[in-house]
mmCIF file of C-alpha atoms in Angstrom:
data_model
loop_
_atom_site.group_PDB
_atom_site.id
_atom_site.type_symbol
_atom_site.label_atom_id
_atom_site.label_comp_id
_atom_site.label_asym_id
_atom_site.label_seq_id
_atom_site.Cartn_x
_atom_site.Cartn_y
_atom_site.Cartn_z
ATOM 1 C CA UNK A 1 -118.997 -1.600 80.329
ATOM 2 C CA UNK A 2 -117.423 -0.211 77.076
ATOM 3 C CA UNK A 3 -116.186 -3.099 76.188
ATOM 4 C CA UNK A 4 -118.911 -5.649 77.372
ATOM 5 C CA UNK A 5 -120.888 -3.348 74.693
ATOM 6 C CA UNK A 6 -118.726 -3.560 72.171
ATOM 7 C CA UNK A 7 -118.359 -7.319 72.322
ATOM 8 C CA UNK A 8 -122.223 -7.728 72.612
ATOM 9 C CA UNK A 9 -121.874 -5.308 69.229
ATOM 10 C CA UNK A 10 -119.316 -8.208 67.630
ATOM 11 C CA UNK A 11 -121.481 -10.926 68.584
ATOM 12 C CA UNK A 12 -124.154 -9.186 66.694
ATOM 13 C CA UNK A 13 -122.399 -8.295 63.969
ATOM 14 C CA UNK A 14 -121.011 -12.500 63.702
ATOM 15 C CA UNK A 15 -124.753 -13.263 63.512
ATOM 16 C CA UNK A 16 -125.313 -10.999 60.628
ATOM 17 C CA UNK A 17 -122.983 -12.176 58.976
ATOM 18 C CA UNK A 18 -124.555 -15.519 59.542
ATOM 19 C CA UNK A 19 -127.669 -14.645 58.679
ATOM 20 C CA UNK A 20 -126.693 -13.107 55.333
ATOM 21 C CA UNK A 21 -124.751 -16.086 54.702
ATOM 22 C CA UNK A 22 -128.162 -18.535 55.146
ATOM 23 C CA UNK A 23 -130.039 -15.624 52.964
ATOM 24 C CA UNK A 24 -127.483 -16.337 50.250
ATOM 25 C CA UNK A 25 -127.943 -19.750 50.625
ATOM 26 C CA UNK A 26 -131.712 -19.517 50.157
ATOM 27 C CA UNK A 27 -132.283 -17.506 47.336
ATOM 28 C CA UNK A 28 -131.533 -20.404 44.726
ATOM 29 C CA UNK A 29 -131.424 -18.824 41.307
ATOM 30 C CA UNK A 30 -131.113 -21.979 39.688
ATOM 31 C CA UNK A 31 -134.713 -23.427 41.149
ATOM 32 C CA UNK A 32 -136.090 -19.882 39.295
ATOM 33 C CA UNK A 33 -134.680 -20.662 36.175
ATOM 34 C CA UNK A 34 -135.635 -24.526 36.507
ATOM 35 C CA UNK A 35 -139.053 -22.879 36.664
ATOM 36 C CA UNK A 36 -138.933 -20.860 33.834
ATOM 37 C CA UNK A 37 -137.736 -23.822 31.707
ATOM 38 C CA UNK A 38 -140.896 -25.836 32.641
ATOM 39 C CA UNK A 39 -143.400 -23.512 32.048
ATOM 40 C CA UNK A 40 -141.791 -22.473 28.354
ATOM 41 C CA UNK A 41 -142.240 -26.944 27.902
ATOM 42 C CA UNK A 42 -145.738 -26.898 29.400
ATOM 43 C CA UNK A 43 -146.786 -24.457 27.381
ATOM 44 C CA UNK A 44 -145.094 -25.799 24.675
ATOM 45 C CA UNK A 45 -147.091 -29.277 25.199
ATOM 46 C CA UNK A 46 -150.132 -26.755 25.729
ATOM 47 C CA UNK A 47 -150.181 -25.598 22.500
ATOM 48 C CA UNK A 48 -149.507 -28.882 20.807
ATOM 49 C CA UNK A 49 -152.156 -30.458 22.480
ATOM 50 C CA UNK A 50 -154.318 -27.850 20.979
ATOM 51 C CA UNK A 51 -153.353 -28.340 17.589
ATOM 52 C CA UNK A 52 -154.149 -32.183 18.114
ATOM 53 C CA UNK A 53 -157.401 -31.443 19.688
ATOM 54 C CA UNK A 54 -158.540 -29.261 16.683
ATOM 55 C CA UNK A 55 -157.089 -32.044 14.286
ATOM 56 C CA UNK A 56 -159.087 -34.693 16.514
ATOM 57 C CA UNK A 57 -162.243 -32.975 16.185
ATOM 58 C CA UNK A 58 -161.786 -32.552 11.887
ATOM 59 C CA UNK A 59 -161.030 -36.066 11.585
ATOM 60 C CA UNK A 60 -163.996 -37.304 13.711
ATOM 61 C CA UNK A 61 -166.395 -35.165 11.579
ATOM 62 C CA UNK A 62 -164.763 -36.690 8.514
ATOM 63 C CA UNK A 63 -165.063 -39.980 10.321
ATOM 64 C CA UNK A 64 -169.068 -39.314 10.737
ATOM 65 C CA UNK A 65 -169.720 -38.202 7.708
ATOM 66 C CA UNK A 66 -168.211 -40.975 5.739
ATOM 67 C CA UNK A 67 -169.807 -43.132 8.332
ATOM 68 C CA UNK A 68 -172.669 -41.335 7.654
ATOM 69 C CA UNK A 69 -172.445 -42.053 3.944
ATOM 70 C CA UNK A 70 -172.097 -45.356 4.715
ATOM 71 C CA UNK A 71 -175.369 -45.733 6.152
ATOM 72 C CA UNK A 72 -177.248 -44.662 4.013
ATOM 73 C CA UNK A 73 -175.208 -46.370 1.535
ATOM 74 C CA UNK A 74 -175.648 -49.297 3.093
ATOM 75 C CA UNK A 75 -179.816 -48.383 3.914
ATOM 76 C CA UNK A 76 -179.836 -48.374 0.404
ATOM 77 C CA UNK A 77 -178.208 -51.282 -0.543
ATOM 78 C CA UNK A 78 -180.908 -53.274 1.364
ATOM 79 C CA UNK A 79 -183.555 -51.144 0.015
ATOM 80 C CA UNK A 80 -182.493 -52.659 -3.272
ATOM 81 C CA UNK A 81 -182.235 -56.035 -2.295
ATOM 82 C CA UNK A 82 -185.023 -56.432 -0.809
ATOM 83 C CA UNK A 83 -186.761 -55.071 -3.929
ATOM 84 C CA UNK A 84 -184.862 -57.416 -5.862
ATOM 85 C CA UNK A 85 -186.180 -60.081 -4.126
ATOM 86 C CA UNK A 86 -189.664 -59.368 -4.371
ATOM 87 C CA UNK A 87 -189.083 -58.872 -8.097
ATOM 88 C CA UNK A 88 -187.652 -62.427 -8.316
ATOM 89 C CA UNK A 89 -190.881 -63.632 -6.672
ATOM 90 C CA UNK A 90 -192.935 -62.016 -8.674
ATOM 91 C CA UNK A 91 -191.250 -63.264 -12.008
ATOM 92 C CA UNK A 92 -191.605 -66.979 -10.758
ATOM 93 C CA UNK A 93 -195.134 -66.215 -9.893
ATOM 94 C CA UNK A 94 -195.800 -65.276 -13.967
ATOM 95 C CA UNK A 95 -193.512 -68.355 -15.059
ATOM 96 C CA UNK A 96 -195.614 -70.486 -13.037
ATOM 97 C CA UNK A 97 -199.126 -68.567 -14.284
ATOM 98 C CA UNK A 98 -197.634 -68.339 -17.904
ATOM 99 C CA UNK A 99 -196.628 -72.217 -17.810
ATOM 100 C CA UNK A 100 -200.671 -73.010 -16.818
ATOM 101 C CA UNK A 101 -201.927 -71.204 -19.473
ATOM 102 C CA UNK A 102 -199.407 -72.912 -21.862
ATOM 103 C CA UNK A 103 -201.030 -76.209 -20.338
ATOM 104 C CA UNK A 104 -204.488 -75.070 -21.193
ATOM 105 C CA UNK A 105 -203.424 -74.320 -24.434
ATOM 106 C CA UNK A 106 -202.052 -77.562 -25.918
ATOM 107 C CA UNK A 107 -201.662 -76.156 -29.216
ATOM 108 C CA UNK A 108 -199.215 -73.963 -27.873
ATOM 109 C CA UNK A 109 -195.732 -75.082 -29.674
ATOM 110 C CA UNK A 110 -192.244 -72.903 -30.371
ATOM 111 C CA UNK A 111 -193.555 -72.501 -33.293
ATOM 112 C CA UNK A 112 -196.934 -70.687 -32.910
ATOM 113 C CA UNK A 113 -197.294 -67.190 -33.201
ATOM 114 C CA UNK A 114 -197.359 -66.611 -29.923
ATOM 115 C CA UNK A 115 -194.006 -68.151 -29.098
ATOM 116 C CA UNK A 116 -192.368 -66.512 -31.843
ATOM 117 C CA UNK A 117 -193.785 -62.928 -31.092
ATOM 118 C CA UNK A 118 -191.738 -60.045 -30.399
ATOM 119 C CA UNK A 119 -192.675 -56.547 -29.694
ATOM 120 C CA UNK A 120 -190.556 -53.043 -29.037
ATOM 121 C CA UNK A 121 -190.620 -51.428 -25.734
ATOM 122 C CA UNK A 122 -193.805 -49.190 -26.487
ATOM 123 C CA UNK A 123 -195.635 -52.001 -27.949
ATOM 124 C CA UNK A 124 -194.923 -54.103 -24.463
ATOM 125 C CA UNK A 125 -196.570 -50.868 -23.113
ATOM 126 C CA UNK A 126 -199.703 -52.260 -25.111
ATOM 127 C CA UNK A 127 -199.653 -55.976 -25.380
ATOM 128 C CA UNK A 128 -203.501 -56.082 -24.127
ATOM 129 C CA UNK A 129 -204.536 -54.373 -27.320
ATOM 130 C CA UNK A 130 -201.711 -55.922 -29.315
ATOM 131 C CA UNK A 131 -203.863 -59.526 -27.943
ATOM 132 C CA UNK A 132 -207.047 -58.545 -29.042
ATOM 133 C CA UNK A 133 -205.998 -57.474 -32.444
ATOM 134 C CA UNK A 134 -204.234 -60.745 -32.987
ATOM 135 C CA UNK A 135 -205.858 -63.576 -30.434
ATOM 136 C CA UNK A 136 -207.462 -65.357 -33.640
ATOM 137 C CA UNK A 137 -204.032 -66.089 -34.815
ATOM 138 C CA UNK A 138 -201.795 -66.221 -31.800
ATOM 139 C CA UNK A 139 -202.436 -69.947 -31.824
ATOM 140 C CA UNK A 140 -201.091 -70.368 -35.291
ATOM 141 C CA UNK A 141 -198.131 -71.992 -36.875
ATOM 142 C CA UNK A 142 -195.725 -70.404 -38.157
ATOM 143 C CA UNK A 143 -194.878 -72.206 -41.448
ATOM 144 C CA UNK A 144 -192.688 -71.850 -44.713
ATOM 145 C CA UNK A 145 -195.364 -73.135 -46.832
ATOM 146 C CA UNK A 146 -199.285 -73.810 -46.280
ATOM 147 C CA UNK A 147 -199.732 -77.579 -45.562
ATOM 148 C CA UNK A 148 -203.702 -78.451 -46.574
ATOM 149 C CA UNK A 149 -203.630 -81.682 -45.251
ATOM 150 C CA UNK A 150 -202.203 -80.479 -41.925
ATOM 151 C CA UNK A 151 -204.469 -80.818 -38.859
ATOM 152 C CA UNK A 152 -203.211 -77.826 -37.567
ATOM 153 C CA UNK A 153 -206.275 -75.282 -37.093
ATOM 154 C CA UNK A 154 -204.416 -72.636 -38.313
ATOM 155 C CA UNK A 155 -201.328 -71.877 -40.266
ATOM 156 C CA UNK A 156 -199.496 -68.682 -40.996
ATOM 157 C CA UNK A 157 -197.125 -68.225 -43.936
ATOM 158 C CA UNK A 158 -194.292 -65.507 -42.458
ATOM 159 C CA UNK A 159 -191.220 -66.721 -44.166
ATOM 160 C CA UNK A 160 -192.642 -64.350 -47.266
ATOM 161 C CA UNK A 161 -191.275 -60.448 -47.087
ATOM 162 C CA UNK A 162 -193.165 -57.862 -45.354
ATOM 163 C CA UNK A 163 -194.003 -54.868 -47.478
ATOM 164 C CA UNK A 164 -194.540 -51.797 -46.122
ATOM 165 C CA UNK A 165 -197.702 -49.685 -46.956
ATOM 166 C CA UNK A 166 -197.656 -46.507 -48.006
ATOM 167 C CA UNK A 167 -198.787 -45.072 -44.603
ATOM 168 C CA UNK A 168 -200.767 -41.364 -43.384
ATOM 169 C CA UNK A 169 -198.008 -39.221 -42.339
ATOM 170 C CA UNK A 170 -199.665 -38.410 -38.869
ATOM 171 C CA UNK A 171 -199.789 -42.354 -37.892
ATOM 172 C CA UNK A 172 -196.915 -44.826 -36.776
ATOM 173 C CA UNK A 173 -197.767 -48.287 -38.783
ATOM 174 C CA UNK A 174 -197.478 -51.155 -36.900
ATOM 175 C CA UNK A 175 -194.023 -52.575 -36.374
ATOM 176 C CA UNK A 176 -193.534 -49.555 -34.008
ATOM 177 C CA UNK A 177 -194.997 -51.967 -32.120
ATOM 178 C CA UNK A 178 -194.602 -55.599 -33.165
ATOM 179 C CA UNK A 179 -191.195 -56.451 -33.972
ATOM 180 C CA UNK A 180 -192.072 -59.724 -35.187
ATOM 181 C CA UNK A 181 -193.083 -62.110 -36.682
ATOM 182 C CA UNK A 182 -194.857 -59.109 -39.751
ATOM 183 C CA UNK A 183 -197.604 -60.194 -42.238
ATOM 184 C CA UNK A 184 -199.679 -58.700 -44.118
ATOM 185 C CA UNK A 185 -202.970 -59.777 -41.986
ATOM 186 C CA UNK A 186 -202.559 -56.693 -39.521
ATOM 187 C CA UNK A 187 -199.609 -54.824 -41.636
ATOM 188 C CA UNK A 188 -202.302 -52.668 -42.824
ATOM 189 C CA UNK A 189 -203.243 -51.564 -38.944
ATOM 190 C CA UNK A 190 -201.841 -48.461 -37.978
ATOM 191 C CA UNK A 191 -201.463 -46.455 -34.372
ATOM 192 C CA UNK A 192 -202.786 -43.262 -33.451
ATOM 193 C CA UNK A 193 -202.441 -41.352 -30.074
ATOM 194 C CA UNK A 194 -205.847 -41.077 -29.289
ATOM 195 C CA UNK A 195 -209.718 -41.027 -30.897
ATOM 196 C CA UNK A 196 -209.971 -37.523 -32.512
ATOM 197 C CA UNK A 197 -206.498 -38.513 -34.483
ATOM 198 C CA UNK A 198 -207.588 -41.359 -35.347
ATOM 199 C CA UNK A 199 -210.998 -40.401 -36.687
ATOM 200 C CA UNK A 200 -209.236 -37.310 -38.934
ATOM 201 C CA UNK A 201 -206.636 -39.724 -40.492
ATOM 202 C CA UNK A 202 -209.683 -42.282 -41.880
ATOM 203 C CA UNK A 203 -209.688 -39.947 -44.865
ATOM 204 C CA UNK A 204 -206.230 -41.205 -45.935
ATOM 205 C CA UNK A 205 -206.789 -45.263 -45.692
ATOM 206 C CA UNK A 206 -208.458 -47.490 -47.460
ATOM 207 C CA UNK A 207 -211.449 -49.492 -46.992
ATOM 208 C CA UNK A 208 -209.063 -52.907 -45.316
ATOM 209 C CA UNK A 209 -207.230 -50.685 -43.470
ATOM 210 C CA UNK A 210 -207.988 -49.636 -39.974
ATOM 211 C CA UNK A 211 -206.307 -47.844 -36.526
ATOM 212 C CA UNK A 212 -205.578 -48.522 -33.202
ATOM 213 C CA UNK A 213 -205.262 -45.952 -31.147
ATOM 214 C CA UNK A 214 -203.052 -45.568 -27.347
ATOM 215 C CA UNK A 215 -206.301 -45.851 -25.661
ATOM 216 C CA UNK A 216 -207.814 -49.077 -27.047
ATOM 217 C CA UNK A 217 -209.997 -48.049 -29.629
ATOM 218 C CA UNK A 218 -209.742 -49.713 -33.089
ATOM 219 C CA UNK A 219 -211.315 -48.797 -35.988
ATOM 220 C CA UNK A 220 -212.035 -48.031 -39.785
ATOM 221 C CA UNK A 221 -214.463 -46.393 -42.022
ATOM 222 C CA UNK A 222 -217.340 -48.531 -41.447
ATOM 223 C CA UNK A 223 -217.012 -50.447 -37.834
ATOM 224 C CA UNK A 224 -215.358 -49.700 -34.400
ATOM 225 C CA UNK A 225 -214.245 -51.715 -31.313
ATOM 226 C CA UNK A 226 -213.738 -50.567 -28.117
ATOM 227 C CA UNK A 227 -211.038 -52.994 -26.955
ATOM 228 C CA UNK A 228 -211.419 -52.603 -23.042
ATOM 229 C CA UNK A 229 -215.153 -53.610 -23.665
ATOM 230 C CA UNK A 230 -214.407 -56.353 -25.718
ATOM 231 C CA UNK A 231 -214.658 -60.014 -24.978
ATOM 232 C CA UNK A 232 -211.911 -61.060 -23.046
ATOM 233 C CA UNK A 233 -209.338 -63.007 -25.163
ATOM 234 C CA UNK A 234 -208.888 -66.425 -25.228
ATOM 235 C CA UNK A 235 -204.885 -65.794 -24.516
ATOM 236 C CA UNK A 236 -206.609 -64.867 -21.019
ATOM 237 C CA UNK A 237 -203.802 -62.128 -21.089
ATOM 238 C CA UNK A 238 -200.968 -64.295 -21.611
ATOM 239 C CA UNK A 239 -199.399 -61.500 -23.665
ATOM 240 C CA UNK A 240 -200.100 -58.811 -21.036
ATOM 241 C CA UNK A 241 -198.132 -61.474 -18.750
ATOM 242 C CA UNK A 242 -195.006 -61.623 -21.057
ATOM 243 C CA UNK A 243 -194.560 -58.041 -21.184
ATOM 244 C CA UNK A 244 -194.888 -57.681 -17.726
ATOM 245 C CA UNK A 245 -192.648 -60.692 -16.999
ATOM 246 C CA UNK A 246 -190.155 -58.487 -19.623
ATOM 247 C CA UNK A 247 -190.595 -55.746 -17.408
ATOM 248 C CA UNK A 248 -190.039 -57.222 -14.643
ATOM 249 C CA UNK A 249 -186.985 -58.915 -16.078
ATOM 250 C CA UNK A 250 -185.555 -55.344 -17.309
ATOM 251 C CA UNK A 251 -185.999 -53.870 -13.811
ATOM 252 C CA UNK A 252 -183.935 -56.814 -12.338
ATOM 253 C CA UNK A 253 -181.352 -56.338 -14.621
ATOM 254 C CA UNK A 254 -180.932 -52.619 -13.734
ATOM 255 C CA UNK A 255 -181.081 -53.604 -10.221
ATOM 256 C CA UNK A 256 -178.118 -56.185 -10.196
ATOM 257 C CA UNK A 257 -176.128 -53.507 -11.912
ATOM 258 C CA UNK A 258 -177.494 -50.783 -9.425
ATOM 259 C CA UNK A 259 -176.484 -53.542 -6.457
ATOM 260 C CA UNK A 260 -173.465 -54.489 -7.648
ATOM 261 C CA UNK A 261 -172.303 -50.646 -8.258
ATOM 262 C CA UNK A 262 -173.614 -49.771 -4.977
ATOM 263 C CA UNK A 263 -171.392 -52.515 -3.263
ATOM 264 C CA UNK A 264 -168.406 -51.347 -5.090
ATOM 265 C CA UNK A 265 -168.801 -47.552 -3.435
ATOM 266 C CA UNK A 266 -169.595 -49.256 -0.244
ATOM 267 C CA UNK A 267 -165.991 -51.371 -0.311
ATOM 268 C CA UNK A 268 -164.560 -48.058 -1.945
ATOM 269 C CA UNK A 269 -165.704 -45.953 0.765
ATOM 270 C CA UNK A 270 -164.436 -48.610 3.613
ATOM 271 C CA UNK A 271 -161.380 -48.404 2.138
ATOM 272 C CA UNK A 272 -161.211 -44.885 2.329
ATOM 273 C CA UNK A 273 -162.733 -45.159 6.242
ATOM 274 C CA UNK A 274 -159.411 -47.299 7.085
ATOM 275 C CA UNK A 275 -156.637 -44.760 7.131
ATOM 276 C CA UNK A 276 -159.326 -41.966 9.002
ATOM 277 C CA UNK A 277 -160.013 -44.779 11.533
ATOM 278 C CA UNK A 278 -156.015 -45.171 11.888
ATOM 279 C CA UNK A 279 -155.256 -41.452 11.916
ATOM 280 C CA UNK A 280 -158.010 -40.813 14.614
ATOM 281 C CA UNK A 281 -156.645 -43.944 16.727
ATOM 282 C CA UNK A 282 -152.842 -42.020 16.356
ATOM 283 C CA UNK A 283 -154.172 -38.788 17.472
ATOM 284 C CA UNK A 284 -155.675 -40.293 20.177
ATOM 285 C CA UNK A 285 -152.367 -41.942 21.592
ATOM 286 C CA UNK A 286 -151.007 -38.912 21.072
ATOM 287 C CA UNK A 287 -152.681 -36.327 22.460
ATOM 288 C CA UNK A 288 -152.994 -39.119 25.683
ATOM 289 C CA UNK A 289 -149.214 -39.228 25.684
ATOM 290 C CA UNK A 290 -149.270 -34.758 25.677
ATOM 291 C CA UNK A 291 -151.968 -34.833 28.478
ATOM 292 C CA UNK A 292 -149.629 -37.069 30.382
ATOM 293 C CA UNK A 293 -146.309 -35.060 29.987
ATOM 294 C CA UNK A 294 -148.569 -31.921 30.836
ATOM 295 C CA UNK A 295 -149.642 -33.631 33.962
ATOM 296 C CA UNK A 296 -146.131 -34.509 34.520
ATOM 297 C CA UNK A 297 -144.914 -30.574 33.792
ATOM 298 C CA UNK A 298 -147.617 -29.332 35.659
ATOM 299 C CA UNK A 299 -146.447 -31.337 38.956
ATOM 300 C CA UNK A 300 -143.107 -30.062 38.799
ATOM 301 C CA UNK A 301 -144.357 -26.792 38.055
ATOM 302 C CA UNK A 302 -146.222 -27.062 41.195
ATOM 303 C CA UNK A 303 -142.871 -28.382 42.886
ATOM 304 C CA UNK A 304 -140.984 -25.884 42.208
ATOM 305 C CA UNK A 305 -143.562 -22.877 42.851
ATOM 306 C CA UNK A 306 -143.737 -24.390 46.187
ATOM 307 C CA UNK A 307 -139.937 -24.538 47.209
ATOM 308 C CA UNK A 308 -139.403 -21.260 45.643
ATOM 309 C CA UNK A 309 -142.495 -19.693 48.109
ATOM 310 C CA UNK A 310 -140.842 -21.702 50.835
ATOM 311 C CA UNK A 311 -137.248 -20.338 49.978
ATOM 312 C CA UNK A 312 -139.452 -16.510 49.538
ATOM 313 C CA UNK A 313 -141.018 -17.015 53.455
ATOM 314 C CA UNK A 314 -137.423 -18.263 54.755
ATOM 315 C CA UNK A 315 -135.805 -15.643 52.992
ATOM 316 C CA UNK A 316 -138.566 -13.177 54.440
ATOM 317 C CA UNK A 317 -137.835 -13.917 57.954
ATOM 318 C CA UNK A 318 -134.212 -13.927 57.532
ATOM 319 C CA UNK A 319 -134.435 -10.556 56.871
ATOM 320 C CA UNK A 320 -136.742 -9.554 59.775
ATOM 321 C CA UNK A 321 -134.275 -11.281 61.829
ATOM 322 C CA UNK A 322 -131.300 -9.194 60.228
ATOM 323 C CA UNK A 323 -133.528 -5.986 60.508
ATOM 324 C CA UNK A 324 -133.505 -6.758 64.398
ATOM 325 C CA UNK A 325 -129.979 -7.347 64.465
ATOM 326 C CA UNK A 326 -129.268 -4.016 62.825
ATOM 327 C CA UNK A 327 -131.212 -2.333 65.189
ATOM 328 C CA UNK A 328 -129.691 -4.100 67.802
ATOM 329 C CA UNK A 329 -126.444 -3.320 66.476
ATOM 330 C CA UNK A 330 -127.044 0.392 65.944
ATOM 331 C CA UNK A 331 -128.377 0.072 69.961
ATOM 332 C CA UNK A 332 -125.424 -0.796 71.264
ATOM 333 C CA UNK A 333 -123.656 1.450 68.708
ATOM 334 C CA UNK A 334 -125.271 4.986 70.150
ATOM 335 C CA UNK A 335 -124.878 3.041 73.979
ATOM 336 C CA UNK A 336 -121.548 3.038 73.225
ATOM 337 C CA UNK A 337 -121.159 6.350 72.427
ATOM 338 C CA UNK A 338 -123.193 7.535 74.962
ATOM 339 C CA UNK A 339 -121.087 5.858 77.109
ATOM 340 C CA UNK A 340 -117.299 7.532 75.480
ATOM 341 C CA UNK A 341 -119.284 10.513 76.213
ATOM 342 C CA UNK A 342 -119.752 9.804 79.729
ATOM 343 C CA UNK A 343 -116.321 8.737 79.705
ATOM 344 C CA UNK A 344 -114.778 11.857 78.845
ATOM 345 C CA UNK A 345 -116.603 14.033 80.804
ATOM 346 C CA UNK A 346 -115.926 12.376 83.553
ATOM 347 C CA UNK A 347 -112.466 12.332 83.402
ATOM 348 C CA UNK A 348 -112.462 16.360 82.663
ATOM 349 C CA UNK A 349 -114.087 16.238 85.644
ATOM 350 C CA UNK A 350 -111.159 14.633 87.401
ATOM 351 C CA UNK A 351 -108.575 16.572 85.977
ATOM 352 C CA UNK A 352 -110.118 20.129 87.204
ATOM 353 C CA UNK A 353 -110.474 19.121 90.894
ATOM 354 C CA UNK A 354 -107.057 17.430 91.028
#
């Protein structure tokens, strides 16, 4: 019985062996360390993904703004344009009005007075006073020398040089606002702002001379016109037409320039959208490639976790099973010498009777 024990006891002790053996086997050290290498990569990729993402999101508010810019840019552009255009209409609209007045003006020839006049930029401001005070002459020729035999209604010696008066120091005299042609018929008309300055400088002029003043009064010491009350001119305001044709003609001017600048920041700033567009399109691909190496990381993470909690529950019950075994083993261990125990009492036993 001893030895039936005993070899039950080796049998056991075989399959522990066995069993340690197989829990050997299972705990894979190198699968752990596989582990640990791909989670140091995924969070590696982790991390660079996040520094794309936050470089993503810079250069897409960049991206807006300049687009942005670009809108209104280009909101502007057609703002311009389209007043451009309606300037242009307007300016053939006052050729085509000017050009019907020339037609009922026969006597209107490059070299009349009104062809030849020039004024500044205030005295454009005032070309419907600046008609009134000349629309008896406007009409006239220009000449070098009077012709009496001429049929011309009218002729007007300017070739001869324009002396200035000696002017009131509180008025401007008239070429501030006539440029030419000058002559002497209205160089002795001088400008004043308004009424009341015009009525304290009559002290210092003589009896010809007289003053037109911002608001369209025009006077001297012994008569007064109010121009807006006046009889309309026979130019039927073909002067008030020219300087609002030159007007017109200055604001189209600044508006090509304005255009043509404005279309210049508009290629400048597409220029400057191109390598934004590019960089953005890059970070894209790239932080598509990262997401797919994470995904790829994060399924062999997910590999390995699992065979390593598969090797943990194998390993788990080899040890119950060597736990029983040991038990066993220590079993048959104390049967045994329970058993040696019998053994040699019962052979005392023997030996006392015999």
């Amino acid at each position: 019985q001893i030895d039936q024990t005993e070899k039950n006891q080796a049998r056991v002790m075989q399959q522990v062996a066995q069993l340690q053996q197989q829990y050997h086997q299972c705990i894979d050290t190198e699968l752990q360390h596989e582990l640990e290498d791909t989670q140091f990569s995924l969070a590696q990729e982790q991390l660079k993904l996040q520094q794309l993402q936050q470089d993503e999101e810079a250069t897409q508010a960049q991206l807006e703004q300049q687009q942005q810019k670009r809108q209104q840019q280009q909101q502007q552009l057609q703002d311009l344009q389209s007043q451009q255009k309606s300037i242009k209409r307007e300016i053939e609209q006052i050729y085509k009005l000017l050009k019907n007045l020339q037609q009922e003006h026969p006597a209107t020839t490059p070299e009349c007075v009104i062809a030849q006049l020039q004024l500044t930029e205030e005295g454009h401001r005032y070309s419907q006073w600046i008609e009134k005070l000349l629309q008896g002459w406007l009409w006239a020729s220009c000449v070098s020398d009077i012709d009496y035999n001429s049929t011309t209604a009218r002729q007007l010696r300017t070739e001869q040089p324009f002396v200035e008066q000696q002017q009131p120091t509180s008025l401007h005299a008239i070429n501030t606002w006539i440029k030419a042609p000058l002559h002497r018929l209205w160089s002795d008309i001088y400008i004043a702002k308004d009424l009341a300055q015009a009525k304290q400088a009559l002290a210092e002029l003589a009896l010809h001379q007289s003053i037109i003043t911002h608001d369209g009064y025009w006077l001297s010491h012994d008569w007064c016109i109010h121009l807006p009350q006046d009889q309309i001119s026979p130019a039927q305001g073909y002067l008030a037409y020219q300087s609002h044709l030159h007007q017109l003609e200055q604001q189209q001017g600044n508006l090509d320039i304005e255009i043509e600048q404005l279309k210049l920041q508009i290629q400048i700033l597409d220029e400057q959208l191109l390598p934004v567009t590019s960089h953005l399109a890059n970070l894209n691909t790239q932080i598509k490639q990262i997401n797919q190496q994470i995904k790829q990381l994060s399924d062999q993470q997910i590999k390995y976790l699992s065979q390593i909690e598969h090797q943990q529950q194998q390993s788990q019950q080899l040890q119950q099973q060597m736990q029983q075994l040991h038990a066993l083993q220590q079993d048959d261990q104390q049967e045994i010498e329970y058993m040696r125990v019998d053994l040699v009492d019962s052979v005392g036993q023997y030996s006392v009777r015999g």
